[in-house]
Amino acid sequence: MKFAIQSRRDVQSNELMELAKTYLQDFGLEIDEEEPEIVLSIGGDGTLLHAFHRYSHRLDKVAFVGIHTGHLGFYADWKPSELEKLVLSIAKKEFNSVEYPLLEVQVHRNSSDSSTYLALNEATIKSPDVTLVMDVELNGKHFERFRGDGLCVSTPSGSTAYNKALGGAIIHPTLHAFQLTEMASINNRVFRTVGSSLVLPAHHNCVLKPVNDQKFNMTIDHIQIIQTDVKSISFNVANERVRFARFRPFPFWERVHDSFVSNE
């Protein structure tokens, strides 16, 4: 089996990375940064986002597993002290693969080719200087004209990240859906939005159309992109899936409890 490692690059993560390389190679695994079959992310959930985008071109051939060197994460759920146990399980191939849906984002421009992105957590749109004004279409029909700070479109697995901070719903990561959540929308006697997150199933489509010819900031997970000359942005549940190597049960709602409820 071929493996690669993504490190957060702090001292502890780098030490664990070198140790993991030694252990895995001692068990006969081959390090391959170009075409790995399993990718270890050592750091936090942000490190795994970097690993995901690094290998997003071969999602059907790679599985991810995370070791956290900080707080317990939703993607990084192994402790540094469990490294030997994890390596042994990888070497014996004692794991199952679980698949989570991703978000496909297509940016259509007026005078140039369109661009397509995949997001593991979310995509956001904000205006750097003025109020963001976007027409929101659902399944080809006008739904509302949004005015406010911005919009967040998240995957189920990303619903516990920025989406939750905005007041969006937490969605189980196995559900094939995506979520549209507002950022500080303007609601008064003149301007109105729905004011709630919208959870859309996989067969639905959401399109945002800029009302003004304005520049705005877009993020795809941790990646920031300045967008101009945009005709529309469409969002769908992607055909691709992300795969995680699961070595033991760790119920999602238990993770939610440990992350947001428990004070132990």
mmCIF file of C-alpha atoms in Angstrom:
data_model
loop_
_atom_site.group_PDB
_atom_site.id
_atom_site.type_symbol
_atom_site.label_atom_id
_atom_site.label_comp_id
_atom_site.label_asym_id
_atom_site.label_seq_id
_atom_site.Cartn_x
_atom_site.Cartn_y
_atom_site.Cartn_z
ATOM 1 C CA MET A 1 0.000 0.000 0.000
ATOM 2 C CA LYS A 2 1.192 3.497 -0.847
ATOM 3 C CA PHE A 3 0.835 6.357 1.633
ATOM 4 C CA ALA A 4 1.466 10.087 1.974
ATOM 5 C CA ILE A 5 1.451 12.374 4.996
ATOM 6 C CA GLN A 6 0.227 15.962 5.332
ATOM 7 C CA SER A 7 1.626 17.785 8.383
ATOM 8 C CA ARG A 8 0.575 21.029 10.015
ATOM 9 C CA ARG A 9 4.326 21.754 10.127
ATOM 10 C CA ASP A 10 4.566 22.570 13.821
ATOM 11 C CA VAL A 11 7.223 20.746 15.868
ATOM 12 C CA GLN A 12 4.942 18.051 17.300
ATOM 13 C CA SER A 13 3.227 17.347 13.972
ATOM 14 C CA ASN A 14 6.539 17.084 12.126
ATOM 15 C CA GLU A 15 7.936 14.707 14.747
ATOM 16 C CA LEU A 16 4.850 12.510 14.440
ATOM 17 C CA MET A 17 5.119 12.626 10.654
ATOM 18 C CA GLU A 18 8.695 11.317 10.710
ATOM 19 C CA LEU A 19 7.766 8.643 13.234
ATOM 20 C CA ALA A 20 4.762 7.576 11.156
ATOM 21 C CA LYS A 21 6.931 7.350 8.024
ATOM 22 C CA THR A 22 9.390 5.077 9.839
ATOM 23 C CA TYR A 23 6.690 2.832 11.289
ATOM 24 C CA LEU A 24 4.769 2.478 8.026
ATOM 25 C CA GLN A 25 7.873 1.762 5.973
ATOM 26 C CA ASP A 26 8.981 -0.816 8.552
ATOM 27 C CA PHE A 27 5.702 -2.619 7.857
ATOM 28 C CA GLY A 28 6.434 -2.621 4.140
ATOM 29 C CA LEU A 29 4.285 0.321 3.062
ATOM 30 C CA GLU A 30 5.649 2.618 0.365
ATOM 31 C CA ILE A 31 5.677 6.383 0.613
ATOM 32 C CA ASP A 32 4.305 7.984 -2.548
ATOM 33 C CA GLU A 33 3.491 11.695 -2.515
ATOM 34 C CA GLU A 34 2.022 11.593 -6.023
ATOM 35 C CA GLU A 35 -0.303 8.566 -6.028
ATOM 36 C CA PRO A 36 -1.032 7.473 -2.450
ATOM 37 C CA GLU A 37 -3.808 5.086 -1.491
ATOM 38 C CA ILE A 38 -4.098 6.427 2.039
ATOM 39 C CA VAL A 39 -3.232 9.908 3.311
ATOM 40 C CA LEU A 40 -2.452 10.643 6.952
ATOM 41 C CA SER A 41 -3.225 14.182 8.054
ATOM 42 C CA ILE A 42 -1.323 15.207 11.190
ATOM 43 C CA GLY A 43 -2.490 18.454 12.782
ATOM 44 C CA GLY A 44 -6.149 19.435 12.844
ATOM 45 C CA ASP A 45 -9.211 19.646 10.632
ATOM 46 C CA GLY A 46 -7.569 22.488 8.717
ATOM 47 C CA THR A 47 -4.624 20.233 7.887
ATOM 48 C CA LEU A 48 -6.990 17.648 6.477
ATOM 49 C CA LEU A 49 -8.617 20.313 4.308
ATOM 50 C CA HIS A 50 -5.179 20.983 2.817
ATOM 51 C CA ALA A 51 -4.697 17.242 2.266
ATOM 52 C CA PHE A 52 -8.100 16.977 0.604
ATOM 53 C CA HIS A 53 -7.355 19.735 -1.909
ATOM 54 C CA ARG A 54 -3.888 18.368 -2.521
ATOM 55 C CA TYR A 55 -5.380 15.059 -3.661
ATOM 56 C CA SER A 56 -8.816 16.160 -4.878
ATOM 57 C CA HIS A 57 -7.908 14.953 -8.371
ATOM 58 C CA ARG A 58 -7.820 11.303 -7.216
ATOM 59 C CA LEU A 59 -10.656 11.035 -4.699
ATOM 60 C CA ASP A 60 -11.779 7.671 -6.075
ATOM 61 C CA LYS A 61 -8.368 6.184 -5.281
ATOM 62 C CA VAL A 62 -7.450 7.631 -1.891
ATOM 63 C CA ALA A 63 -8.767 7.488 1.690
ATOM 64 C CA PHE A 64 -7.947 10.009 4.437
ATOM 65 C CA VAL A 65 -7.330 9.606 8.167
ATOM 66 C CA GLY A 66 -6.511 12.356 10.656
ATOM 67 C CA ILE A 67 -4.336 12.528 13.778
ATOM 68 C CA HIS A 68 -4.974 15.626 15.869
ATOM 69 C CA THR A 69 -2.093 17.404 17.579
ATOM 70 C CA GLY A 70 -4.411 19.963 19.132
ATOM 71 C CA HIS A 71 -8.092 19.675 19.920
ATOM 72 C CA LEU A 72 -10.246 16.747 18.817
ATOM 73 C CA GLY A 73 -11.605 17.427 15.347
ATOM 74 C CA PHE A 74 -14.404 16.123 13.165
ATOM 75 C CA TYR A 75 -11.881 14.830 10.639
ATOM 76 C CA ALA A 76 -8.834 14.354 12.874
ATOM 77 C CA ASP A 77 -9.969 11.879 15.519
ATOM 78 C CA TRP A 78 -6.815 9.924 16.431
ATOM 79 C CA LYS A 79 -4.554 10.963 19.314
ATOM 80 C CA PRO A 80 -0.757 11.137 18.957
ATOM 81 C CA SER A 81 -0.442 8.435 21.640
ATOM 82 C CA GLU A 82 -2.412 6.090 19.363
ATOM 83 C CA LEU A 83 0.011 6.314 16.439
ATOM 84 C CA GLU A 84 1.385 2.787 16.796
ATOM 85 C CA LYS A 85 -2.119 1.337 16.996
ATOM 86 C CA LEU A 86 -3.171 3.280 13.906
ATOM 87 C CA VAL A 87 -0.086 2.228 11.936
ATOM 88 C CA LEU A 88 -0.680 -1.421 12.805
ATOM 89 C CA SER A 89 -4.305 -1.183 11.657
ATOM 90 C CA ILE A 90 -3.224 0.449 8.374
ATOM 91 C CA ALA A 91 -0.562 -2.188 7.775
ATOM 92 C CA LYS A 92 -3.095 -4.975 8.353
ATOM 93 C CA LYS A 93 -5.676 -3.118 6.235
ATOM 94 C CA GLU A 94 -8.134 -3.347 9.117
ATOM 95 C CA PHE A 95 -10.361 -0.477 8.095
ATOM 96 C CA ASN A 96 -13.545 0.348 6.257
ATOM 97 C CA SER A 97 -14.088 3.312 3.974
ATOM 98 C CA VAL A 98 -16.919 5.755 4.638
ATOM 99 C CA GLU A 99 -17.931 8.271 1.995
ATOM 100 C CA TYR A 100 -19.239 11.797 2.541
ATOM 101 C CA PRO A 101 -20.780 14.112 -0.075
ATOM 102 C CA LEU A 102 -18.948 17.133 -1.425
ATOM 103 C CA LEU A 103 -20.057 20.493 -2.797
ATOM 104 C CA GLU A 104 -19.548 21.327 -6.471
ATOM 105 C CA VAL A 105 -19.206 25.036 -7.219
ATOM 106 C CA GLN A 106 -19.323 26.330 -10.795
ATOM 107 C CA VAL A 107 -18.468 29.967 -11.494
ATOM 108 C CA HIS A 108 -19.790 31.165 -14.863
ATOM 109 C CA ARG A 109 -18.283 34.378 -16.232
ATOM 110 C CA ASN A 110 -19.533 36.821 -18.843
ATOM 111 C CA SER A 111 -16.433 36.946 -21.005
ATOM 112 C CA SER A 112 -14.308 33.914 -20.118
ATOM 113 C CA ASP A 113 -14.504 30.213 -19.355
ATOM 114 C CA SER A 114 -16.244 28.888 -16.283
ATOM 115 C CA SER A 115 -14.373 27.397 -13.310
ATOM 116 C CA THR A 116 -15.341 24.381 -11.228
ATOM 117 C CA TYR A 117 -14.318 23.750 -7.623
ATOM 118 C CA LEU A 118 -14.913 21.057 -5.000
ATOM 119 C CA ALA A 119 -15.420 21.929 -1.336
ATOM 120 C CA LEU A 120 -15.169 19.576 1.616
ATOM 121 C CA ASN A 121 -16.524 22.074 4.159
ATOM 122 C CA GLU A 122 -18.058 25.102 2.478
ATOM 123 C CA ALA A 123 -17.937 27.889 -0.052
ATOM 124 C CA THR A 124 -18.561 31.479 0.990
ATOM 125 C CA ILE A 125 -19.237 34.676 -0.929
ATOM 126 C CA LYS A 126 -18.661 38.128 0.554
ATOM 127 C CA SER A 127 -18.359 41.637 -0.816
ATOM 128 C CA PRO A 128 -15.184 43.368 0.403
ATOM 129 C CA ASP A 129 -16.439 46.946 0.147
ATOM 130 C CA VAL A 130 -20.225 47.190 -0.139
ATOM 131 C CA THR A 131 -23.328 45.182 0.674
ATOM 132 C CA LEU A 132 -23.493 41.920 -1.247
ATOM 133 C CA VAL A 133 -26.566 41.793 -3.489
ATOM 134 C CA MET A 134 -27.380 38.414 -5.041
ATOM 135 C CA ASP A 135 -30.446 36.918 -6.648
ATOM 136 C CA VAL A 136 -30.996 33.404 -5.322
ATOM 137 C CA GLU A 137 -32.523 30.834 -7.664
ATOM 138 C CA LEU A 138 -33.626 27.368 -6.560
ATOM 139 C CA ASN A 139 -34.171 24.780 -9.285
ATOM 140 C CA GLY A 140 -34.345 27.471 -11.955
ATOM 141 C CA LYS A 141 -36.886 29.693 -10.174
ATOM 142 C CA HIS A 142 -36.241 32.994 -8.412
ATOM 143 C CA PHE A 143 -36.410 32.572 -4.645
ATOM 144 C CA GLU A 144 -35.192 35.857 -3.158
ATOM 145 C CA ARG A 145 -32.880 38.838 -3.573
ATOM 146 C CA PHE A 146 -30.290 38.667 -0.830
ATOM 147 C CA ARG A 147 -28.724 41.778 0.659
ATOM 148 C CA GLY A 148 -26.217 41.450 3.453
ATOM 149 C CA ASP A 149 -22.651 40.559 4.368
ATOM 150 C CA GLY A 150 -22.509 37.290 2.474
ATOM 151 C CA LEU A 151 -23.689 33.726 1.932
ATOM 152 C CA CYS A 152 -22.288 30.373 3.016
ATOM 153 C CA VAL A 153 -23.005 27.103 1.193
ATOM 154 C CA SER A 154 -21.872 24.092 3.186
ATOM 155 C CA THR A 155 -21.643 20.331 2.933
ATOM 156 C CA PRO A 156 -23.132 18.092 5.640
ATOM 157 C CA SER A 157 -19.672 17.337 7.041
ATOM 158 C CA GLY A 158 -18.905 21.072 6.957
ATOM 159 C CA SER A 159 -22.137 21.997 8.729
ATOM 160 C CA THR A 160 -20.314 21.948 12.090
ATOM 161 C CA ALA A 161 -17.756 24.526 10.905
ATOM 162 C CA TYR A 162 -18.436 28.110 9.697
ATOM 163 C CA ASN A 163 -22.044 27.212 8.950
ATOM 164 C CA LYS A 164 -22.729 26.461 12.619
ATOM 165 C CA ALA A 165 -21.134 29.746 13.684
ATOM 166 C CA LEU A 166 -23.636 31.494 11.392
ATOM 167 C CA GLY A 167 -26.571 29.715 13.052
ATOM 168 C CA GLY A 168 -27.012 27.018 10.421
ATOM 169 C CA ALA A 169 -28.226 23.510 11.124
ATOM 170 C CA ILE A 170 -25.948 20.580 11.931
ATOM 171 C CA ILE A 171 -26.501 17.846 9.335
ATOM 172 C CA HIS A 172 -25.340 14.253 9.592
ATOM 173 C CA PRO A 173 -22.425 13.891 7.132
ATOM 174 C CA THR A 174 -23.848 10.843 5.353
ATOM 175 C CA LEU A 175 -26.906 12.768 4.091
ATOM 176 C CA HIS A 176 -26.643 13.789 0.445
ATOM 177 C CA ALA A 177 -27.543 17.444 0.792
ATOM 178 C CA PHE A 178 -26.103 20.943 1.029
ATOM 179 C CA GLN A 179 -27.051 24.038 3.000
ATOM 180 C CA LEU A 180 -27.398 27.754 2.213
ATOM 181 C CA THR A 181 -26.922 30.072 5.201
ATOM 182 C CA GLU A 182 -27.090 33.853 5.342
ATOM 183 C CA MET A 183 -24.546 36.223 6.850
ATOM 184 C CA ALA A 184 -26.157 39.275 8.437
ATOM 185 C CA SER A 185 -28.965 39.721 5.920
ATOM 186 C CA ILE A 186 -30.780 43.051 5.661
ATOM 187 C CA ASN A 187 -34.428 42.640 6.622
ATOM 188 C CA ASN A 188 -36.778 45.615 6.941
ATOM 189 C CA ARG A 189 -39.983 46.935 5.363
ATOM 190 C CA VAL A 190 -38.253 47.263 1.980
ATOM 191 C CA PHE A 191 -35.848 44.324 1.786
ATOM 192 C CA ARG A 192 -36.741 40.785 2.855
ATOM 193 C CA THR A 193 -35.004 37.407 2.871
ATOM 194 C CA VAL A 194 -36.148 34.070 4.269
ATOM 195 C CA GLY A 195 -33.843 34.603 7.242
ATOM 196 C CA SER A 196 -33.245 30.880 7.812
ATOM 197 C CA SER A 197 -30.841 28.266 6.540
ATOM 198 C CA LEU A 198 -32.075 26.210 3.602
ATOM 199 C CA VAL A 199 -31.199 22.514 3.492
ATOM 200 C CA LEU A 200 -31.384 21.278 -0.100
ATOM 201 C CA PRO A 201 -31.375 17.620 -1.240
ATOM 202 C CA ALA A 202 -28.918 16.226 -3.747
ATOM 203 C CA HIS A 203 -31.256 16.539 -6.735
ATOM 204 C CA HIS A 204 -31.733 20.294 -6.149
ATOM 205 C CA ASN A 205 -29.692 23.144 -7.558
ATOM 206 C CA CYS A 206 -28.924 26.604 -6.190
ATOM 207 C CA VAL A 207 -27.743 29.474 -8.397
ATOM 208 C CA LEU A 208 -26.560 32.891 -7.239
ATOM 209 C CA LYS A 209 -26.622 35.777 -9.697
ATOM 210 C CA PRO A 210 -24.888 39.085 -8.912
ATOM 211 C CA VAL A 211 -27.285 41.997 -9.301
ATOM 212 C CA ASN A 212 -24.478 44.510 -9.735
ATOM 213 C CA ASP A 213 -21.193 44.162 -11.575
ATOM 214 C CA GLN A 214 -19.225 43.993 -8.359
ATOM 215 C CA LYS A 215 -16.045 42.300 -7.215
ATOM 216 C CA PHE A 216 -16.437 39.836 -4.373
ATOM 217 C CA ASN A 217 -14.401 37.419 -2.310
ATOM 218 C CA MET A 218 -15.039 33.698 -2.556
ATOM 219 C CA THR A 219 -13.613 30.983 -0.355
ATOM 220 C CA ILE A 220 -13.506 27.284 -1.169
ATOM 221 C CA ASP A 221 -12.688 25.835 2.241
ATOM 222 C CA HIS A 222 -9.394 27.586 3.153
ATOM 223 C CA ILE A 223 -8.710 28.826 -0.403
ATOM 224 C CA GLN A 224 -9.500 32.502 -1.092
ATOM 225 C CA ILE A 225 -10.327 33.708 -4.593
ATOM 226 C CA ILE A 226 -11.209 37.195 -5.851
ATOM 227 C CA GLN A 227 -14.042 36.883 -8.388
ATOM 228 C CA THR A 228 -14.887 39.441 -11.084
ATOM 229 C CA ASP A 229 -16.990 39.448 -14.263
ATOM 230 C CA VAL A 230 -19.270 36.777 -12.788
ATOM 231 C CA LYS A 231 -22.544 35.903 -14.492
ATOM 232 C CA SER A 232 -23.684 33.253 -12.013
ATOM 233 C CA ILE A 233 -22.482 30.719 -9.437
ATOM 234 C CA SER A 234 -24.161 27.334 -9.210
ATOM 235 C CA PHE A 235 -24.033 24.884 -6.321
ATOM 236 C CA ASN A 236 -24.810 21.171 -6.348
ATOM 237 C CA VAL A 237 -23.969 18.015 -4.473
ATOM 238 C CA ALA A 238 -20.935 16.789 -6.397
ATOM 239 C CA ASN A 239 -20.710 13.455 -8.165
ATOM 240 C CA GLU A 240 -17.394 12.902 -6.381
ATOM 241 C CA ARG A 241 -17.217 11.725 -2.778
ATOM 242 C CA VAL A 242 -14.515 11.992 -0.159
ATOM 243 C CA ARG A 243 -13.470 8.740 1.508
ATOM 244 C CA PHE A 244 -12.271 8.380 5.083
ATOM 245 C CA ALA A 245 -10.557 5.302 6.447
ATOM 246 C CA ARG A 246 -12.577 4.249 9.482
ATOM 247 C CA PHE A 247 -10.793 1.946 11.918
ATOM 248 C CA ARG A 248 -13.266 2.086 14.799
ATOM 249 C CA PRO A 249 -16.726 3.420 15.479
ATOM 250 C CA PHE A 250 -16.951 7.078 16.483
ATOM 251 C CA PRO A 251 -20.612 8.136 16.204
ATOM 252 C CA PHE A 252 -21.109 11.565 14.668
ATOM 253 C CA TRP A 253 -23.457 12.791 17.396
ATOM 254 C CA GLU A 254 -20.922 11.725 20.013
ATOM 255 C CA ARG A 255 -18.402 13.930 18.225
ATOM 256 C CA VAL A 256 -20.885 16.821 18.218
ATOM 257 C CA HIS A 257 -21.459 16.330 21.942
ATOM 258 C CA ASP A 258 -17.750 16.190 22.752
ATOM 259 C CA SER A 259 -17.002 19.264 20.616
ATOM 260 C CA PHE A 260 -19.850 21.582 21.574
ATOM 261 C CA VAL A 261 -21.640 20.300 24.670
ATOM 262 C CA SER A 262 -19.256 18.474 26.989
ATOM 263 C CA ASN A 263 -17.152 20.572 29.350
ATOM 264 C CA GLU A 264 -15.084 17.655 30.592
#
